[in-house]
GROMACS .gro file of C-alpha atoms in nm:
model
  367
    1UNK     CA    1   0.000   0.000   0.000
    2UNK     CA    2   0.125   0.354  -0.071
    3UNK     CA    3   0.226   0.588   0.207
    4UNK     CA    4   0.119   0.948   0.251
    5UNK     CA    5   0.460   1.046   0.121
    6UNK     CA    6   0.451   0.854  -0.205
    7UNK     CA    7   0.375   1.036  -0.529
    8UNK     CA    8   0.036   1.016  -0.699
    9UNK     CA    9  -0.105   1.114  -1.036
   10UNK     CA   10  -0.415   1.332  -0.999
   11UNK     CA   11  -0.532   1.368  -1.357
   12UNK     CA   12  -0.275   1.592  -1.526
   13UNK     CA   13  -0.104   1.669  -1.194
   14UNK     CA   14   0.197   1.473  -1.073
   15UNK     CA   15   0.182   1.524  -0.697
   16UNK     CA   16   0.499   1.437  -0.501
   17UNK     CA   17   0.303   1.325  -0.194
   18UNK     CA   18  -0.052   1.245  -0.088
   19UNK     CA   19  -0.081   1.518   0.177
   20UNK     CA   20  -0.308   1.769   0.004
   21UNK     CA   21  -0.395   2.112   0.140
   22UNK     CA   22  -0.773   2.150   0.163
   23UNK     CA   23  -0.949   2.480   0.094
   24UNK     CA   24  -0.937   2.716   0.394
   25UNK     CA   25  -1.125   3.046   0.397
   26UNK     CA   26  -0.892   3.307   0.552
   27UNK     CA   27  -1.042   3.652   0.476
   28UNK     CA   28  -0.721   3.828   0.367
   29UNK     CA   29  -0.848   3.967   0.035
   30UNK     CA   30  -0.968   4.321  -0.029
   31UNK     CA   31  -1.326   4.427   0.029
   32UNK     CA   32  -1.368   4.407  -0.350
   33UNK     CA   33  -1.260   4.041  -0.335
   34UNK     CA   34  -0.916   4.100  -0.488
   35UNK     CA   35  -0.620   3.895  -0.353
   36UNK     CA   36  -0.364   4.093  -0.154
   37UNK     CA   37   0.014   4.081  -0.132
   38UNK     CA   38   0.032   3.889   0.196
   39UNK     CA   39  -0.132   3.592   0.024
   40UNK     CA   40   0.183   3.540  -0.185
   41UNK     CA   41   0.403   3.419   0.103
   42UNK     CA   42   0.111   3.238   0.267
   43UNK     CA   43   0.061   3.005  -0.027
   44UNK     CA   44   0.433   2.986  -0.106
   45UNK     CA   45   0.499   2.863   0.250
   46UNK     CA   46   0.268   2.567   0.187
   47UNK     CA   47   0.412   2.463  -0.151
   48UNK     CA   48   0.535   2.130  -0.013
   49UNK     CA   49   0.176   2.001  -0.016
   50UNK     CA   50   0.112   1.738  -0.280
   51UNK     CA   51  -0.141   1.988  -0.412
   52UNK     CA   52  -0.270   2.317  -0.271
   53UNK     CA   53  -0.642   2.384  -0.306
   54UNK     CA   54  -0.702   2.753  -0.240
   55UNK     CA   55  -0.963   2.913  -0.023
   56UNK     CA   56  -1.307   2.909  -0.185
   57UNK     CA   57  -1.320   3.169  -0.463
   58UNK     CA   58  -1.634   3.333  -0.595
   59UNK     CA   59  -1.739   3.295  -0.958
   60UNK     CA   60  -1.956   3.608  -0.951
   61UNK     CA   61  -2.074   3.887  -0.724
   62UNK     CA   62  -2.408   3.710  -0.700
   63UNK     CA   63  -2.240   3.399  -0.562
   64UNK     CA   64  -2.001   3.546  -0.306
   65UNK     CA   65  -2.116   3.633   0.045
   66UNK     CA   66  -1.814   3.605   0.272
   67UNK     CA   67  -1.623   3.913   0.392
   68UNK     CA   68  -1.282   3.958   0.230
   69UNK     CA   69  -1.304   3.633   0.032
   70UNK     CA   70  -1.150   3.618  -0.318
   71UNK     CA   71  -1.316   3.619  -0.659
   72UNK     CA   72  -1.223   3.522  -1.013
   73UNK     CA   73  -1.466   3.715  -1.228
   74UNK     CA   74  -1.264   4.029  -1.307
   75UNK     CA   75  -0.937   4.112  -1.479
   76UNK     CA   76  -0.815   4.276  -1.157
   77UNK     CA   77  -0.870   3.954  -0.964
   78UNK     CA   78  -0.695   3.747  -1.230
   79UNK     CA   79  -0.393   3.978  -1.221
   80UNK     CA   80  -0.377   3.964  -0.840
   81UNK     CA   81  -0.379   3.583  -0.838
   82UNK     CA   82  -0.089   3.561  -1.085
   83UNK     CA   83   0.194   3.639  -0.840
   84UNK     CA   84   0.047   3.384  -0.599
   85UNK     CA   85   0.044   3.098  -0.847
   86UNK     CA   86   0.388   3.204  -0.972
   87UNK     CA   87   0.531   3.195  -0.620
   88UNK     CA   88   0.389   2.847  -0.557
   89UNK     CA   89   0.530   2.718  -0.884
   90UNK     CA   90   0.871   2.872  -0.817
   91UNK     CA   91   0.873   2.693  -0.482
   92UNK     CA   92   0.804   2.364  -0.659
   93UNK     CA   93   0.434   2.341  -0.578
   94UNK     CA   94   0.107   2.281  -0.758
   95UNK     CA   95  -0.210   2.483  -0.697
   96UNK     CA   96  -0.581   2.451  -0.779
   97UNK     CA   97  -0.843   2.712  -0.701
   98UNK     CA   98  -1.175   2.613  -0.549
   99UNK     CA   99  -1.469   2.774  -0.730
  100UNK     CA  100  -1.769   2.876  -0.521
  101UNK     CA  101  -2.126   2.994  -0.557
  102UNK     CA  102  -2.278   3.021  -0.211
  103UNK     CA  103  -2.641   3.040  -0.321
  104UNK     CA  104  -2.880   3.108  -0.033
  105UNK     CA  105  -2.584   3.154   0.206
  106UNK     CA  106  -2.522   3.502   0.063
  107UNK     CA  107  -2.656   3.791   0.268
  108UNK     CA  108  -2.834   4.068   0.069
  109UNK     CA  109  -2.579   4.320   0.199
  110UNK     CA  110  -2.327   4.170  -0.044
  111UNK     CA  111  -2.574   4.213  -0.330
  112UNK     CA  112  -2.675   4.575  -0.287
  113UNK     CA  113  -2.993   4.458  -0.118
  114UNK     CA  114  -3.088   4.209  -0.389
  115UNK     CA  115  -3.230   3.871  -0.291
  116UNK     CA  116  -2.991   3.572  -0.292
  117UNK     CA  117  -3.067   3.277  -0.519
  118UNK     CA  118  -3.099   2.907  -0.464
  119UNK     CA  119  -3.263   2.596  -0.604
  120UNK     CA  120  -3.586   2.691  -0.427
  121UNK     CA  121  -3.729   2.964  -0.206
  122UNK     CA  122  -3.567   2.857   0.120
  123UNK     CA  123  -3.372   3.020   0.402
  124UNK     CA  124  -3.043   2.904   0.552
  125UNK     CA  125  -3.045   2.864   0.931
  126UNK     CA  126  -2.830   3.070   1.162
  127UNK     CA  127  -2.644   3.393   1.100
  128UNK     CA  128  -2.442   3.522   0.805
  129UNK     CA  129  -2.097   3.680   0.835
  130UNK     CA  130  -2.122   4.030   0.689
  131UNK     CA  131  -1.899   4.339   0.683
  132UNK     CA  132  -2.115   4.478   0.964
  133UNK     CA  133  -2.110   4.171   1.185
  134UNK     CA  134  -2.345   3.874   1.196
  135UNK     CA  135  -2.699   3.902   1.060
  136UNK     CA  136  -2.988   3.660   0.997
  137UNK     CA  137  -3.004   3.498   0.655
  138UNK     CA  138  -3.297   3.597   0.435
  139UNK     CA  139  -3.512   3.387   0.209
  140UNK     CA  140  -3.356   3.311  -0.128
  141UNK     CA  141  -3.555   3.318  -0.448
  142UNK     CA  142  -3.563   3.014  -0.674
  143UNK     CA  143  -3.351   3.050  -0.986
  144UNK     CA  144  -3.569   3.053  -1.293
  145UNK     CA  145  -3.499   2.772  -1.535
  146UNK     CA  146  -3.383   3.019  -1.799
  147UNK     CA  147  -3.129   3.168  -1.553
  148UNK     CA  148  -2.946   2.843  -1.494
  149UNK     CA  149  -2.737   2.848  -1.815
  150UNK     CA  150  -2.601   3.181  -1.691
  151UNK     CA  151  -2.482   3.014  -1.369
  152UNK     CA  152  -2.308   2.748  -1.577
  153UNK     CA  153  -2.147   3.021  -1.787
  154UNK     CA  154  -2.023   3.195  -1.471
  155UNK     CA  155  -1.844   2.877  -1.366
  156UNK     CA  156  -1.704   2.838  -1.718
  157UNK     CA  157  -1.574   3.197  -1.718
  158UNK     CA  158  -1.417   3.152  -1.375
  159UNK     CA  159  -1.240   2.837  -1.496
  160UNK     CA  160  -1.108   3.030  -1.794
  161UNK     CA  161  -0.990   3.306  -1.560
  162UNK     CA  162  -0.825   3.048  -1.335
  163UNK     CA  163  -0.621   2.928  -1.627
  164UNK     CA  164  -0.522   3.287  -1.709
  165UNK     CA  165  -0.424   3.338  -1.344
  166UNK     CA  166  -0.181   3.048  -1.364
  167UNK     CA  167  -0.368   2.782  -1.170
  168UNK     CA  168  -0.295   2.418  -1.250
  169UNK     CA  169  -0.662   2.331  -1.227
  170UNK     CA  170  -0.981   2.391  -1.030
  171UNK     CA  171  -1.199   2.226  -0.771
  172UNK     CA  172  -1.575   2.276  -0.781
  173UNK     CA  173  -1.721   2.337  -0.436
  174UNK     CA  174  -2.030   2.117  -0.444
  175UNK     CA  175  -2.035   2.063  -0.069
  176UNK     CA  176  -2.123   2.224   0.265
  177UNK     CA  177  -2.469   2.352   0.177
  178UNK     CA  178  -2.366   2.594  -0.102
  179UNK     CA  179  -2.545   2.635  -0.435
  180UNK     CA  180  -2.455   2.307  -0.607
  181UNK     CA  181  -2.530   2.121  -0.284
  182UNK     CA  182  -2.858   2.312  -0.248
  183UNK     CA  183  -2.962   2.181  -0.588
  184UNK     CA  184  -2.862   1.822  -0.507
  185UNK     CA  185  -3.039   1.766  -0.177
  186UNK     CA  186  -3.412   1.717  -0.149
  187UNK     CA  187  -3.476   1.929   0.159
  188UNK     CA  188  -3.349   2.241  -0.022
  189UNK     CA  189  -3.458   2.156  -0.378
  190UNK     CA  190  -3.835   2.161  -0.425
  191UNK     CA  191  -3.829   2.225  -0.799
  192UNK     CA  192  -4.062   2.070  -1.056
  193UNK     CA  193  -3.854   2.135  -1.368
  194UNK     CA  194  -3.557   1.949  -1.517
  195UNK     CA  195  -3.347   2.042  -1.212
  196UNK     CA  196  -3.576   1.902  -0.942
  197UNK     CA  197  -3.757   1.590  -0.831
  198UNK     CA  198  -3.557   1.282  -0.927
  199UNK     CA  199  -3.196   1.226  -0.824
  200UNK     CA  200  -3.094   1.249  -1.188
  201UNK     CA  201  -3.256   1.591  -1.215
  202UNK     CA  202  -3.110   1.718  -0.888
  203UNK     CA  203  -2.754   1.633  -0.992
  204UNK     CA  204  -2.809   1.788  -1.336
  205UNK     CA  205  -2.658   2.126  -1.244
  206UNK     CA  206  -2.350   1.961  -1.093
  207UNK     CA  207  -2.304   1.758  -1.409
  208UNK     CA  208  -2.355   2.057  -1.639
  209UNK     CA  209  -2.114   2.277  -1.443
  210UNK     CA  210  -1.851   2.002  -1.427
  211UNK     CA  211  -1.879   1.939  -1.800
  212UNK     CA  212  -1.853   2.312  -1.873
  213UNK     CA  213  -1.541   2.352  -1.660
  214UNK     CA  214  -1.386   2.033  -1.799
  215UNK     CA  215  -1.454   2.162  -2.149
  216UNK     CA  216  -1.269   2.481  -2.064
  217UNK     CA  217  -0.960   2.347  -1.886
  218UNK     CA  218  -0.976   1.970  -1.931
  219UNK     CA  219  -1.138   1.700  -1.719
  220UNK     CA  220  -0.789   1.600  -1.603
  221UNK     CA  221  -0.753   1.943  -1.437
  222UNK     CA  222  -1.102   1.945  -1.284
  223UNK     CA  223  -1.194   1.811  -0.941
  224UNK     CA  224  -1.504   1.823  -0.722
  225UNK     CA  225  -1.569   1.833  -0.348
  226UNK     CA  226  -1.880   1.667  -0.200
  227UNK     CA  227  -1.998   1.642   0.162
  228UNK     CA  228  -2.233   1.342   0.160
  229UNK     CA  229  -2.297   1.257   0.522
  230UNK     CA  230  -2.541   1.454   0.733
  231UNK     CA  231  -2.698   1.799   0.748
  232UNK     CA  232  -2.475   2.099   0.691
  233UNK     CA  233  -2.585   2.463   0.683
  234UNK     CA  234  -2.942   2.339   0.677
  235UNK     CA  235  -2.923   2.115   0.370
  236UNK     CA  236  -2.981   1.743   0.393
  237UNK     CA  237  -3.120   1.457   0.190
  238UNK     CA  238  -3.358   1.176   0.272
  239UNK     CA  239  -3.154   0.920   0.071
  240UNK     CA  240  -2.794   1.043   0.079
  241UNK     CA  241  -2.640   0.714  -0.029
  242UNK     CA  242  -2.855   0.702  -0.343
  243UNK     CA  243  -2.794   1.069  -0.420
  244UNK     CA  244  -2.420   1.082  -0.371
  245UNK     CA  245  -2.340   0.754  -0.540
  246UNK     CA  246  -2.532   0.881  -0.843
  247UNK     CA  247  -2.333   1.208  -0.832
  248UNK     CA  248  -2.002   1.023  -0.797
  249UNK     CA  249  -2.088   0.792  -1.085
  250UNK     CA  250  -2.171   1.090  -1.309
  251UNK     CA  251  -1.842   1.259  -1.215
  252UNK     CA  252  -1.654   0.937  -1.286
  253UNK     CA  253  -1.807   0.924  -1.633
  254UNK     CA  254  -1.685   1.279  -1.700
  255UNK     CA  255  -1.335   1.165  -1.602
  256UNK     CA  256  -1.244   1.430  -1.345
  257UNK     CA  257  -0.893   1.435  -1.197
  258UNK     CA  258  -1.005   1.340  -0.847
  259UNK     CA  259  -1.303   1.353  -0.613
  260UNK     CA  260  -1.271   1.491  -0.261
  261UNK     CA  261  -1.518   1.367  -0.001
  262UNK     CA  262  -1.563   1.580   0.310
  263UNK     CA  263  -1.684   1.326   0.561
  264UNK     CA  264  -1.556   1.330   0.921
  265UNK     CA  265  -1.313   1.049   1.001
  266UNK     CA  266  -1.476   1.033   1.346
  267UNK     CA  267  -1.790   1.185   1.503
  268UNK     CA  268  -1.766   1.561   1.547
  269UNK     CA  269  -2.006   1.823   1.674
  270UNK     CA  270  -1.920   2.179   1.578
  271UNK     CA  271  -2.077   2.452   1.364
  272UNK     CA  272  -1.967   2.302   1.031
  273UNK     CA  273  -1.972   1.936   1.133
  274UNK     CA  274  -2.288   1.835   1.320
  275UNK     CA  275  -2.277   1.498   1.490
  276UNK     CA  276  -2.292   1.230   1.221
  277UNK     CA  277  -2.518   0.937   1.301
  278UNK     CA  278  -2.533   0.775   0.958
  279UNK     CA  279  -2.283   0.518   0.831
  280UNK     CA  280  -2.009   0.673   0.615
  281UNK     CA  281  -2.089   0.698   0.245
  282UNK     CA  282  -1.732   0.722   0.117
  283UNK     CA  283  -1.694   0.341   0.098
  284UNK     CA  284  -1.994   0.319  -0.136
  285UNK     CA  285  -1.868   0.611  -0.343
  286UNK     CA  286  -1.536   0.427  -0.371
  287UNK     CA  287  -1.718   0.148  -0.553
  288UNK     CA  288  -1.860   0.374  -0.825
  289UNK     CA  289  -1.590   0.637  -0.872
  290UNK     CA  290  -1.298   0.509  -1.079
  291UNK     CA  291  -1.054   0.798  -1.028
  292UNK     CA  292  -0.845   0.896  -0.726
  293UNK     CA  293  -1.054   0.944  -0.412
  294UNK     CA  294  -0.940   1.201  -0.155
  295UNK     CA  295  -1.083   1.206   0.198
  296UNK     CA  296  -1.102   1.511   0.421
  297UNK     CA  297  -1.196   1.620   0.776
  298UNK     CA  298  -1.046   1.517   1.106
  299UNK     CA  299  -0.750   1.314   0.981
  300UNK     CA  300  -0.408   1.312   1.139
  301UNK     CA  301  -0.102   1.131   1.010
  302UNK     CA  302  -0.197   0.795   1.163
  303UNK     CA  303  -0.562   0.792   1.057
  304UNK     CA  304  -0.471   0.930   0.715
  305UNK     CA  305  -0.225   0.648   0.655
  306UNK     CA  306  -0.482   0.397   0.781
  307UNK     CA  307  -0.732   0.523   0.520
  308UNK     CA  308  -0.470   0.463   0.250
  309UNK     CA  309  -0.380   0.122   0.392
  310UNK     CA  310  -0.745   0.014   0.389
  311UNK     CA  311  -0.780   0.111   0.024
  312UNK     CA  312  -1.056   0.358   0.106
  313UNK     CA  313  -0.855   0.664  -0.001
  314UNK     CA  314  -0.577   0.749  -0.242
  315UNK     CA  315  -0.481   1.075  -0.068
  316UNK     CA  316  -0.588   1.287   0.229
  317UNK     CA  317  -0.677   1.658   0.221
  318UNK     CA  318  -0.581   1.835   0.544
  319UNK     CA  319  -0.742   2.165   0.641
  320UNK     CA  320  -0.676   2.307   0.987
  321UNK     CA  321  -0.342   2.124   1.029
  322UNK     CA  322  -0.214   2.311   0.720
  323UNK     CA  323  -0.341   2.639   0.859
  324UNK     CA  324  -0.091   2.629   1.147
  325UNK     CA  325   0.175   2.404   0.992
  326UNK     CA  326   0.300   2.531   0.657
  327UNK     CA  327   0.546   2.238   0.644
  328UNK     CA  328   0.282   1.977   0.730
  329UNK     CA  329   0.407   1.698   0.497
  330UNK     CA  330   0.752   1.717   0.657
  331UNK     CA  331   0.613   1.723   1.012
  332UNK     CA  332   0.394   1.420   0.945
  333UNK     CA  333   0.681   1.230   0.786
  334UNK     CA  334   0.929   1.283   1.072
  335UNK     CA  335   0.671   1.277   1.351
  336UNK     CA  336   0.732   1.638   1.457
  337UNK     CA  337   0.484   1.805   1.690
  338UNK     CA  338   0.221   2.021   1.524
  339UNK     CA  339   0.161   2.389   1.591
  340UNK     CA  340  -0.181   2.469   1.736
  341UNK     CA  341  -0.391   2.704   1.525
  342UNK     CA  342  -0.537   3.021   1.675
  343UNK     CA  343  -0.910   3.037   1.604
  344UNK     CA  344  -0.920   3.411   1.679
  345UNK     CA  345  -0.704   3.477   1.370
  346UNK     CA  346  -0.875   3.241   1.124
  347UNK     CA  347  -1.054   3.528   0.947
  348UNK     CA  348  -0.864   3.831   1.075
  349UNK     CA  349  -0.703   4.076   0.836
  350UNK     CA  350  -0.333   4.078   0.918
  351UNK     CA  351  -0.022   3.863   0.921
  352UNK     CA  352  -0.076   3.734   1.275
  353UNK     CA  353  -0.199   3.377   1.262
  354UNK     CA  354  -0.138   3.379   0.888
  355UNK     CA  355   0.232   3.416   0.807
  356UNK     CA  356   0.388   3.367   1.149
  357UNK     CA  357   0.339   2.996   1.224
  358UNK     CA  358   0.690   2.849   1.263
  359UNK     CA  359   0.839   2.577   1.049
  360UNK     CA  360   0.997   2.278   1.222
  361UNK     CA  361   1.371   2.322   1.273
  362UNK     CA  362   1.484   2.083   1.004
  363UNK     CA  363   1.212   2.154   0.746
  364UNK     CA  364   1.345   2.224   0.400
  365UNK     CA  365   1.068   2.454   0.282
  366UNK     CA  366   1.072   2.816   0.392
  367UNK     CA  367   0.839   3.109   0.324
   0.00000   0.00000   0.00000
């Protein structure tokens, strides 16, 4: 069985190890969603990952509702990403961007007061992060059928921009209760057109977006993230195994580079990971998805290697451990202690808790 530190082919990407950096929202962009200079050393520091997947990046103003998160719909944003991808490449790394439409989880304050959109007229639970603090979500309006090709085009344009920005590929964020997930799950999709009702209809938008992106940059540079097990941000499904195996099978037929499954390795109970009571779905997805399968959430070096040894995963995507440990692959390989991340600085604006986590003494990679 391979180790976490063996190379792997992820579509067109030759990754030197199987310790991938998962997407981590950090809030260091401008208010206009343009990457800033301090993001250059941040991503360069983490270039030893088998593959970096950037923080979730908006495909359009309509789809982005997180303060100081990045976008990829304008020439200014493309230009600001270029020194970041260049720095990663110069440090020997590989980097994908994760493309995001948040759907109903966009507060109207990001839209000039306009109503957010979703599969159906529903409201996300809880409070939104806004530039003026937390505020209740509002009801989204259902996208009209004739509007949906425009959403697909927005993803296609963002993929084209990602290529111009120097990214090696993209990951579609179809997880965590955002727009593509809102279309897939039956408690948030109440449509009666070609995008609602049956499982095949509910995964239609995911399939169309994936095909559009693959047509723009190649299926071998396209990946997808799913979160199949349990309710998240208010979305859930009555038959998740049926739904997500159908989605994985469709993605396998498209021939994407890899599929990332965000499913806790052990029970968790926090804001983004409610306690999971259902059996894991990743093993069933493994049976229908023919490409590399990447698992995410709650793994350490030991449990990550165990997932590879069991044959359940081909690689592991690490989130929070990479936040505080820019040299994570090295630390896992030599058994070095891990830095503890500071939650107070996850989304703050400066270098503290962003650029100042120390490397281990004998790590080769430096920021």
